[in-house]
């Protein structure tokens, strides 16, 4: 995919739905690139001293989205960092535009079935605490797909291990940095 050469690709941002492996792939890619690793959810939790479910429950989703946007605006000052983002973060065009100025955006994609398989035994995601989480996944994915598709690179993780996905991510980043298409 073409990457505009005027961008400064000093960082690598991973976007994608919950359960696509952004955190595990991001950590591995950061190790391989000798980059720092930053997870927007983790940073919001450590800064507020609260977990995300608590923020959603007590303050509401819009308050969480404000914290995300504030954090994204600070990320332009980072260098040599792999940034793993919360699944809903790129649905705010301001966030995507900001990340694009300093990072190659890689989207980890997965089918709704795979996502369900990966998240079904986890309980920490407020948006999936729903009477019908499978339907919720399909609905949210449909709404977010146009945003995820604005990534520079799309990697399908359905049939890839974390290691394979990380290798792809690193390869794409190195290619983009050296100007290869
Ligand atoms: C969310 C995804 C979560 C977290 C929050 C909201 C979303 O991050 O930011 O629960 O809107 O998809 P992960 O994608 O890391 O699970």
JSON list of C-alpha atoms and ligand atoms in Angstrom, two decimals:
[
{"chain": "A", "resi": 1, "resn": "UNK", "atom": "CA", "xyz": [0.00, 0.00, 0.00]},
{"chain": "A", "resi": 2, "resn": "UNK", "atom": "CA", "xyz": [1.34, 3.47, -0.82]},
{"chain": "A", "resi": 3, "resn": "UNK", "atom": "CA", "xyz": [2.66, 5.48, 2.08]},
{"chain": "A", "resi": 4, "resn": "UNK", "atom": "CA", "xyz": [3.05, 9.19, 1.64]},
{"chain": "A", "resi": 5, "resn": "UNK", "atom": "CA", "xyz": [6.77, 9.95, 1.87]},
{"chain": "A", "resi": 6, "resn": "UNK", "atom": "CA", "xyz": [6.24, 13.29, 3.61]},
{"chain": "A", "resi": 7, "resn": "UNK", "atom": "CA", "xyz": [5.06, 11.50, 6.72]},
{"chain": "A", "resi": 8, "resn": "UNK", "atom": "CA", "xyz": [7.59, 10.86, 9.47]},
{"chain": "A", "resi": 9, "resn": "UNK", "atom": "CA", "xyz": [7.23, 7.19, 10.22]},
{"chain": "A", "resi": 10, "resn": "UNK", "atom": "CA", "xyz": [9.09, 7.19, 13.51]},
{"chain": "A", "resi": 11, "resn": "UNK", "atom": "CA", "xyz": [6.51, 5.09, 15.32]},
{"chain": "A", "resi": 12, "resn": "UNK", "atom": "CA", "xyz": [4.32, 2.12, 14.53]},
{"chain": "A", "resi": 13, "resn": "UNK", "atom": "CA", "xyz": [0.66, 2.16, 15.58]},
{"chain": "A", "resi": 14, "resn": "UNK", "atom": "CA", "xyz": [-1.44, -0.99, 15.74]},
{"chain": "A", "resi": 15, "resn": "UNK", "atom": "CA", "xyz": [-5.16, -0.53, 15.36]},
{"chain": "A", "resi": 16, "resn": "UNK", "atom": "CA", "xyz": [-7.92, -3.10, 15.14]},
{"chain": "A", "resi": 17, "resn": "UNK", "atom": "CA", "xyz": [-10.86, -4.65, 16.89]},
{"chain": "A", "resi": 18, "resn": "UNK", "atom": "CA", "xyz": [-10.75, -6.19, 20.38]},
{"chain": "A", "resi": 19, "resn": "UNK", "atom": "CA", "xyz": [-9.19, -9.65, 20.23]},
{"chain": "A", "resi": 20, "resn": "UNK", "atom": "CA", "xyz": [-7.12, -9.13, 17.10]},
{"chain": "A", "resi": 21, "resn": "UNK", "atom": "CA", "xyz": [-3.88, -9.43, 19.11]},
{"chain": "A", "resi": 22, "resn": "UNK", "atom": "CA", "xyz": [-2.69, -5.81, 19.15]},
{"chain": "A", "resi": 23, "resn": "UNK", "atom": "CA", "xyz": [-1.05, -6.12, 22.57]},
{"chain": "A", "resi": 24, "resn": "UNK", "atom": "CA", "xyz": [0.72, -9.45, 22.10]},
{"chain": "A", "resi": 25, "resn": "UNK", "atom": "CA", "xyz": [1.74, -8.70, 18.51]},
{"chain": "A", "resi": 26, "resn": "UNK", "atom": "CA", "xyz": [2.77, -5.17, 19.53]},
{"chain": "A", "resi": 27, "resn": "UNK", "atom": "CA", "xyz": [5.05, -6.37, 22.34]},
{"chain": "A", "resi": 28, "resn": "UNK", "atom": "CA", "xyz": [6.77, -8.85, 20.05]},
{"chain": "A", "resi": 29, "resn": "UNK", "atom": "CA", "xyz": [7.16, -6.33, 17.22]},
{"chain": "A", "resi": 30, "resn": "UNK", "atom": "CA", "xyz": [8.59, -3.78, 19.68]},
{"chain": "A", "resi": 31, "resn": "UNK", "atom": "CA", "xyz": [11.16, -6.34, 20.87]},
{"chain": "A", "resi": 32, "resn": "UNK", "atom": "CA", "xyz": [12.18, -7.14, 17.31]},
{"chain": "A", "resi": 33, "resn": "UNK", "atom": "CA", "xyz": [12.49, -3.49, 16.31]},
{"chain": "A", "resi": 34, "resn": "UNK", "atom": "CA", "xyz": [14.17, -2.51, 19.61]},
{"chain": "A", "resi": 35, "resn": "UNK", "atom": "CA", "xyz": [11.36, -0.02, 20.09]},
{"chain": "A", "resi": 36, "resn": "UNK", "atom": "CA", "xyz": [9.54, 0.97, 23.26]},
{"chain": "A", "resi": 37, "resn": "UNK", "atom": "CA", "xyz": [6.04, -0.45, 23.68]},
{"chain": "A", "resi": 38, "resn": "UNK", "atom": "CA", "xyz": [3.05, 1.62, 24.71]},
{"chain": "A", "resi": 39, "resn": "UNK", "atom": "CA", "xyz": [-0.53, 0.45, 25.18]},
{"chain": "A", "resi": 40, "resn": "UNK", "atom": "CA", "xyz": [-3.12, 3.23, 25.27]},
{"chain": "A", "resi": 41, "resn": "UNK", "atom": "CA", "xyz": [-5.48, 1.26, 27.54]},
{"chain": "A", "resi": 42, "resn": "UNK", "atom": "CA", "xyz": [-2.69, 0.46, 29.98]},
{"chain": "A", "resi": 43, "resn": "UNK", "atom": "CA", "xyz": [-1.54, 4.07, 30.06]},
{"chain": "A", "resi": 44, "resn": "UNK", "atom": "CA", "xyz": [-5.05, 5.37, 30.69]},
{"chain": "A", "resi": 45, "resn": "UNK", "atom": "CA", "xyz": [-5.44, 2.86, 33.50]},
{"chain": "A", "resi": 46, "resn": "UNK", "atom": "CA", "xyz": [-2.13, 3.70, 35.13]},
{"chain": "A", "resi": 47, "resn": "UNK", "atom": "CA", "xyz": [-2.70, 7.44, 34.86]},
{"chain": "A", "resi": 48, "resn": "UNK", "atom": "CA", "xyz": [-6.21, 7.36, 36.28]},
{"chain": "A", "resi": 49, "resn": "UNK", "atom": "CA", "xyz": [-5.53, 4.55, 38.73]},
{"chain": "A", "resi": 50, "resn": "UNK", "atom": "CA", "xyz": [-8.76, 2.95, 37.50]},
{"chain": "A", "resi": 51, "resn": "UNK", "atom": "CA", "xyz": [-9.61, 0.11, 35.21]},
{"chain": "A", "resi": 52, "resn": "UNK", "atom": "CA", "xyz": [-11.45, 0.71, 31.95]},
{"chain": "A", "resi": 53, "resn": "UNK", "atom": "CA", "xyz": [-14.61, -1.07, 33.03]},
{"chain": "A", "resi": 54, "resn": "UNK", "atom": "CA", "xyz": [-14.83, 1.28, 36.02]},
{"chain": "A", "resi": 55, "resn": "UNK", "atom": "CA", "xyz": [-14.34, 4.38, 33.83]},
{"chain": "A", "resi": 56, "resn": "UNK", "atom": "CA", "xyz": [-17.08, 3.18, 31.44]},
{"chain": "A", "resi": 57, "resn": "UNK", "atom": "CA", "xyz": [-19.43, 2.34, 34.29]},
{"chain": "A", "resi": 58, "resn": "UNK", "atom": "CA", "xyz": [-19.00, 5.46, 36.43]},
{"chain": "A", "resi": 59, "resn": "UNK", "atom": "CA", "xyz": [-18.09, 8.17, 33.90]},
{"chain": "A", "resi": 60, "resn": "UNK", "atom": "CA", "xyz": [-19.51, 6.74, 30.68]},
{"chain": "A", "resi": 61, "resn": "UNK", "atom": "CA", "xyz": [-17.94, 5.88, 27.33]},
{"chain": "A", "resi": 62, "resn": "UNK", "atom": "CA", "xyz": [-17.63, 9.54, 26.16]},
{"chain": "A", "resi": 63, "resn": "UNK", "atom": "CA", "xyz": [-15.39, 10.29, 29.15]},
{"chain": "A", "resi": 64, "resn": "UNK", "atom": "CA", "xyz": [-13.17, 7.36, 28.20]},
{"chain": "A", "resi": 65, "resn": "UNK", "atom": "CA", "xyz": [-13.02, 8.57, 24.59]},
{"chain": "A", "resi": 66, "resn": "UNK", "atom": "CA", "xyz": [-11.88, 11.99, 25.81]},
{"chain": "A", "resi": 67, "resn": "UNK", "atom": "CA", "xyz": [-9.04, 10.38, 27.76]},
{"chain": "A", "resi": 68, "resn": "UNK", "atom": "CA", "xyz": [-8.07, 8.46, 24.63]},
{"chain": "A", "resi": 69, "resn": "UNK", "atom": "CA", "xyz": [-8.05, 11.57, 22.46]},
{"chain": "A", "resi": 70, "resn": "UNK", "atom": "CA", "xyz": [-5.98, 13.48, 25.00]},
{"chain": "A", "resi": 71, "resn": "UNK", "atom": "CA", "xyz": [-3.46, 10.66, 25.12]},
{"chain": "A", "resi": 72, "resn": "UNK", "atom": "CA", "xyz": [-3.25, 10.35, 21.33]},
{"chain": "A", "resi": 73, "resn": "UNK", "atom": "CA", "xyz": [-2.46, 14.06, 21.03]},
{"chain": "A", "resi": 74, "resn": "UNK", "atom": "CA", "xyz": [0.59, 13.51, 23.26]},
{"chain": "A", "resi": 75, "resn": "UNK", "atom": "CA", "xyz": [1.92, 10.61, 21.22]},
{"chain": "A", "resi": 76, "resn": "UNK", "atom": "CA", "xyz": [3.35, 12.81, 18.45]},
{"chain": "A", "resi": 77, "resn": "UNK", "atom": "CA", "xyz": [6.24, 13.53, 20.81]},
{"chain": "A", "resi": 78, "resn": "UNK", "atom": "CA", "xyz": [7.20, 9.84, 20.93]},
{"chain": "A", "resi": 79, "resn": "UNK", "atom": "CA", "xyz": [9.88, 8.18, 18.84]},
{"chain": "A", "resi": 80, "resn": "UNK", "atom": "CA", "xyz": [10.75, 4.54, 18.20]},
{"chain": "A", "resi": 81, "resn": "UNK", "atom": "CA", "xyz": [7.58, 3.34, 19.88]},
{"chain": "A", "resi": 82, "resn": "UNK", "atom": "CA", "xyz": [5.10, 0.62, 19.01]},
{"chain": "A", "resi": 83, "resn": "UNK", "atom": "CA", "xyz": [1.71, 1.96, 20.04]},
{"chain": "A", "resi": 84, "resn": "UNK", "atom": "CA", "xyz": [-1.06, -0.58, 20.65]},
{"chain": "A", "resi": 85, "resn": "UNK", "atom": "CA", "xyz": [-4.40, 1.22, 20.62]},
{"chain": "A", "resi": 86, "resn": "UNK", "atom": "CA", "xyz": [-7.80, 0.43, 22.13]},
{"chain": "A", "resi": 87, "resn": "UNK", "atom": "CA", "xyz": [-10.23, -1.06, 19.60]},
{"chain": "A", "resi": 88, "resn": "UNK", "atom": "CA", "xyz": [-12.46, 2.02, 19.41]},
{"chain": "A", "resi": 89, "resn": "UNK", "atom": "CA", "xyz": [-9.71, 4.63, 19.26]},
{"chain": "A", "resi": 90, "resn": "UNK", "atom": "CA", "xyz": [-9.48, 4.93, 15.43]},
{"chain": "A", "resi": 91, "resn": "UNK", "atom": "CA", "xyz": [-13.23, 5.47, 15.17]},
{"chain": "A", "resi": 92, "resn": "UNK", "atom": "CA", "xyz": [-12.43, 9.06, 16.11]},
{"chain": "A", "resi": 93, "resn": "UNK", "atom": "CA", "xyz": [-11.02, 10.63, 12.90]},
{"chain": "A", "resi": 94, "resn": "UNK", "atom": "CA", "xyz": [-8.99, 13.12, 14.96]},
{"chain": "A", "resi": 95, "resn": "UNK", "atom": "CA", "xyz": [-7.09, 10.21, 16.49]},
{"chain": "A", "resi": 96, "resn": "UNK", "atom": "CA", "xyz": [-6.39, 8.57, 13.15]},
{"chain": "A", "resi": 97, "resn": "UNK", "atom": "CA", "xyz": [-5.23, 11.81, 11.57]},
{"chain": "A", "resi": 98, "resn": "UNK", "atom": "CA", "xyz": [-2.95, 12.51, 14.49]},
{"chain": "A", "resi": 99, "resn": "UNK", "atom": "CA", "xyz": [-1.39, 9.04, 14.51]},
{"chain": "A", "resi": 100, "resn": "UNK", "atom": "CA", "xyz": [-0.81, 9.23, 10.76]},
{"chain": "A", "resi": 101, "resn": "UNK", "atom": "CA", "xyz": [1.50, 12.20, 11.13]},
{"chain": "A", "resi": 102, "resn": "UNK", "atom": "CA", "xyz": [4.15, 10.18, 13.02]},
{"chain": "A", "resi": 103, "resn": "UNK", "atom": "CA", "xyz": [3.31, 6.49, 12.76]},
{"chain": "A", "resi": 104, "resn": "UNK", "atom": "CA", "xyz": [2.80, 3.79, 10.19]},
{"chain": "A", "resi": 105, "resn": "UNK", "atom": "CA", "xyz": [-0.70, 2.53, 10.89]},
{"chain": "A", "resi": 106, "resn": "UNK", "atom": "CA", "xyz": [-1.09, -1.22, 10.76]},
{"chain": "A", "resi": 107, "resn": "UNK", "atom": "CA", "xyz": [-4.51, -2.73, 11.26]},
{"chain": "A", "resi": 108, "resn": "UNK", "atom": "CA", "xyz": [-4.80, -6.25, 12.63]},
{"chain": "A", "resi": 109, "resn": "UNK", "atom": "CA", "xyz": [-7.95, -7.73, 11.17]},
{"chain": "A", "resi": 110, "resn": "UNK", "atom": "CA", "xyz": [-9.94, -10.80, 12.24]},
{"chain": "A", "resi": 111, "resn": "UNK", "atom": "CA", "xyz": [-13.31, -12.28, 11.35]},
{"chain": "A", "resi": 112, "resn": "UNK", "atom": "CA", "xyz": [-16.16, -11.92, 13.88]},
{"chain": "A", "resi": 113, "resn": "UNK", "atom": "CA", "xyz": [-15.98, -15.69, 14.51]},
{"chain": "A", "resi": 114, "resn": "UNK", "atom": "CA", "xyz": [-12.27, -15.56, 15.36]},
{"chain": "A", "resi": 115, "resn": "UNK", "atom": "CA", "xyz": [-12.76, -12.49, 17.51]},
{"chain": "A", "resi": 116, "resn": "UNK", "atom": "CA", "xyz": [-15.48, -14.27, 19.46]},
{"chain": "A", "resi": 117, "resn": "UNK", "atom": "CA", "xyz": [-13.29, -17.32, 19.90]},
{"chain": "A", "resi": 118, "resn": "UNK", "atom": "CA", "xyz": [-10.52, -15.15, 21.34]},
{"chain": "A", "resi": 119, "resn": "UNK", "atom": "CA", "xyz": [-12.57, -12.94, 23.65]},
{"chain": "A", "resi": 120, "resn": "UNK", "atom": "CA", "xyz": [-15.33, -15.29, 24.84]},
{"chain": "A", "resi": 121, "resn": "UNK", "atom": "CA", "xyz": [-13.53, -16.24, 28.07]},
{"chain": "A", "resi": 122, "resn": "UNK", "atom": "CA", "xyz": [-12.43, -12.73, 28.91]},
{"chain": "A", "resi": 123, "resn": "UNK", "atom": "CA", "xyz": [-14.50, -10.39, 31.05]},
{"chain": "A", "resi": 124, "resn": "UNK", "atom": "CA", "xyz": [-12.63, -7.08, 31.17]},
{"chain": "A", "resi": 125, "resn": "UNK", "atom": "CA", "xyz": [-14.16, -5.43, 28.09]},
{"chain": "A", "resi": 126, "resn": "UNK", "atom": "CA", "xyz": [-17.22, -3.36, 28.98]},
{"chain": "A", "resi": 127, "resn": "UNK", "atom": "CA", "xyz": [-18.53, -3.19, 25.40]},
{"chain": "A", "resi": 128, "resn": "UNK", "atom": "CA", "xyz": [-18.78, -6.97, 25.26]},
{"chain": "A", "resi": 129, "resn": "UNK", "atom": "CA", "xyz": [-20.70, -7.25, 28.53]},
{"chain": "A", "resi": 130, "resn": "UNK", "atom": "CA", "xyz": [-23.81, -7.49, 26.44]},
{"chain": "A", "resi": 131, "resn": "UNK", "atom": "CA", "xyz": [-26.70, -9.96, 26.38]},
{"chain": "A", "resi": 132, "resn": "UNK", "atom": "CA", "xyz": [-25.65, -10.92, 22.85]},
{"chain": "A", "resi": 133, "resn": "UNK", "atom": "CA", "xyz": [-21.88, -10.31, 22.58]},
{"chain": "A", "resi": 134, "resn": "UNK", "atom": "CA", "xyz": [-21.61, -12.08, 19.21]},
{"chain": "A", "resi": 135, "resn": "UNK", "atom": "CA", "xyz": [-24.11, -9.71, 17.66]},
{"chain": "A", "resi": 136, "resn": "UNK", "atom": "CA", "xyz": [-22.41, -6.79, 19.36]},
{"chain": "A", "resi": 137, "resn": "UNK", "atom": "CA", "xyz": [-19.10, -7.81, 17.77]},
{"chain": "A", "resi": 138, "resn": "UNK", "atom": "CA", "xyz": [-20.69, -7.90, 14.30]},
{"chain": "A", "resi": 139, "resn": "UNK", "atom": "CA", "xyz": [-22.39, -4.55, 14.80]},
{"chain": "A", "resi": 140, "resn": "UNK", "atom": "CA", "xyz": [-19.34, -2.76, 16.13]},
{"chain": "A", "resi": 141, "resn": "UNK", "atom": "CA", "xyz": [-17.11, -4.28, 13.48]},
{"chain": "A", "resi": 142, "resn": "UNK", "atom": "CA", "xyz": [-19.46, -3.08, 10.73]},
{"chain": "A", "resi": 143, "resn": "UNK", "atom": "CA", "xyz": [-19.44, 0.46, 12.11]},
{"chain": "A", "resi": 144, "resn": "UNK", "atom": "CA", "xyz": [-15.68, 0.50, 12.55]},
{"chain": "A", "resi": 145, "resn": "UNK", "atom": "CA", "xyz": [-14.58, -1.23, 9.38]},
{"chain": "A", "resi": 146, "resn": "UNK", "atom": "CA", "xyz": [-14.33, 2.02, 7.36]},
{"chain": "A", "resi": 147, "resn": "UNK", "atom": "CA", "xyz": [-11.99, 3.43, 9.98]},
{"chain": "A", "resi": 148, "resn": "UNK", "atom": "CA", "xyz": [-9.84, 0.31, 10.23]},
{"chain": "A", "resi": 149, "resn": "UNK", "atom": "CA", "xyz": [-9.55, 0.33, 6.44]},
{"chain": "A", "resi": 150, "resn": "UNK", "atom": "CA", "xyz": [-7.82, 3.69, 6.58]},
{"chain": "A", "resi": 151, "resn": "UNK", "atom": "CA", "xyz": [-4.72, 1.94, 7.93]},
{"chain": "A", "resi": 152, "resn": "UNK", "atom": "CA", "xyz": [-1.62, 1.87, 5.74]},
{"chain": "A", "resi": 153, "resn": "UNK", "atom": "CA", "xyz": [-1.44, -1.90, 6.04]},
{"chain": "A", "resi": 154, "resn": "UNK", "atom": "CA", "xyz": [-4.08, -4.51, 6.82]},
{"chain": "A", "resi": 155, "resn": "UNK", "atom": "CA", "xyz": [-2.97, -7.87, 8.23]},
{"chain": "A", "resi": 156, "resn": "UNK", "atom": "CA", "xyz": [-5.44, -10.70, 8.59]},
{"chain": "A", "resi": 157, "resn": "UNK", "atom": "CA", "xyz": [-4.72, -12.59, 11.82]},
{"chain": "A", "resi": 158, "resn": "UNK", "atom": "CA", "xyz": [-7.31, -15.34, 11.38]},
{"chain": "A", "resi": 159, "resn": "UNK", "atom": "CA", "xyz": [-4.74, -17.87, 10.22]},
{"chain": "A", "resi": 160, "resn": "UNK", "atom": "CA", "xyz": [-1.60, -16.28, 11.63]},
{"chain": "A", "resi": 161, "resn": "UNK", "atom": "CA", "xyz": [0.06, -16.93, 14.97]},
{"chain": "A", "resi": 162, "resn": "UNK", "atom": "CA", "xyz": [1.13, -13.97, 17.10]},
{"chain": "A", "resi": 163, "resn": "UNK", "atom": "CA", "xyz": [4.72, -14.58, 15.96]},
{"chain": "A", "resi": 164, "resn": "UNK", "atom": "CA", "xyz": [3.76, -14.63, 12.28]},
{"chain": "A", "resi": 165, "resn": "UNK", "atom": "CA", "xyz": [1.65, -11.50, 12.61]},
{"chain": "A", "resi": 166, "resn": "UNK", "atom": "CA", "xyz": [4.50, -9.72, 14.41]},
{"chain": "A", "resi": 167, "resn": "UNK", "atom": "CA", "xyz": [6.92, -10.72, 11.65]},
{"chain": "A", "resi": 168, "resn": "UNK", "atom": "CA", "xyz": [4.56, -9.26, 9.06]},
{"chain": "A", "resi": 169, "resn": "UNK", "atom": "CA", "xyz": [4.19, -6.06, 11.06]},
{"chain": "A", "resi": 170, "resn": "UNK", "atom": "CA", "xyz": [7.96, -5.64, 11.39]},
{"chain": "A", "resi": 171, "resn": "UNK", "atom": "CA", "xyz": [8.49, -6.41, 7.70]},
{"chain": "A", "resi": 172, "resn": "UNK", "atom": "CA", "xyz": [5.87, -3.84, 6.67]},
{"chain": "A", "resi": 173, "resn": "UNK", "atom": "CA", "xyz": [7.36, -1.22, 8.95]},
{"chain": "A", "resi": 174, "resn": "UNK", "atom": "CA", "xyz": [10.89, -1.74, 7.65]},
{"chain": "A", "resi": 175, "resn": "UNK", "atom": "CA", "xyz": [9.65, -1.64, 4.05]},
{"chain": "A", "resi": 176, "resn": "UNK", "atom": "CA", "xyz": [7.73, 1.58, 4.64]},
{"chain": "A", "resi": 177, "resn": "UNK", "atom": "CA", "xyz": [10.71, 3.18, 6.35]},
{"chain": "A", "resi": 178, "resn": "UNK", "atom": "CA", "xyz": [13.05, 2.35, 3.52]},
{"chain": "A", "resi": 179, "resn": "UNK", "atom": "CA", "xyz": [10.54, 3.69, 1.00]},
{"chain": "A", "resi": 180, "resn": "UNK", "atom": "CA", "xyz": [9.79, 0.32, -0.59]},
{"chain": "A", "resi": 181, "resn": "UNK", "atom": "CA", "xyz": [6.21, -0.37, -1.59]},
{"chain": "B", "resi": 1, "resn": "LIG", "atom": "C1", "xyz": [-12.61, -0.91, 23.29]},
{"chain": "B", "resi": 1, "resn": "LIG", "atom": "C2", "xyz": [-11.53, -1.76, 23.26]},
{"chain": "B", "resi": 1, "resn": "LIG", "atom": "C3", "xyz": [-10.68, -2.00, 24.43]},
{"chain": "B", "resi": 1, "resn": "LIG", "atom": "C4", "xyz": [-10.73, -0.80, 25.38]},
{"chain": "B", "resi": 1, "resn": "LIG", "atom": "C5", "xyz": [-12.15, -0.46, 25.72]},
{"chain": "B", "resi": 1, "resn": "LIG", "atom": "C6", "xyz": [-12.98, -0.13, 24.50]},
{"chain": "B", "resi": 1, "resn": "LIG", "atom": "C7", "xyz": [-13.42, -0.72, 22.06]},
{"chain": "B", "resi": 1, "resn": "LIG", "atom": "O1", "xyz": [-9.34, -2.20, 24.00]},
{"chain": "B", "resi": 1, "resn": "LIG", "atom": "O2", "xyz": [-10.12, 0.33, 24.81]},
{"chain": "B", "resi": 1, "resn": "LIG", "atom": "O3", "xyz": [-12.68, -1.59, 26.40]},
{"chain": "B", "resi": 1, "resn": "LIG", "atom": "O4", "xyz": [-14.17, 0.27, 21.99]},
{"chain": "B", "resi": 1, "resn": "LIG", "atom": "O5", "xyz": [-13.30, -1.56, 21.13]},
{"chain": "B", "resi": 1, "resn": "LIG", "atom": "P1", "xyz": [-8.84, -3.55, 23.27]},
{"chain": "B", "resi": 1, "resn": "LIG", "atom": "O6", "xyz": [-9.11, -3.40, 21.82]},
{"chain": "B", "resi": 1, "resn": "LIG", "atom": "O7", "xyz": [-7.37, -3.57, 23.55]},
{"chain": "B", "resi": 1, "resn": "LIG", "atom": "O8", "xyz": [-9.55, -4.70, 23.89]}
]
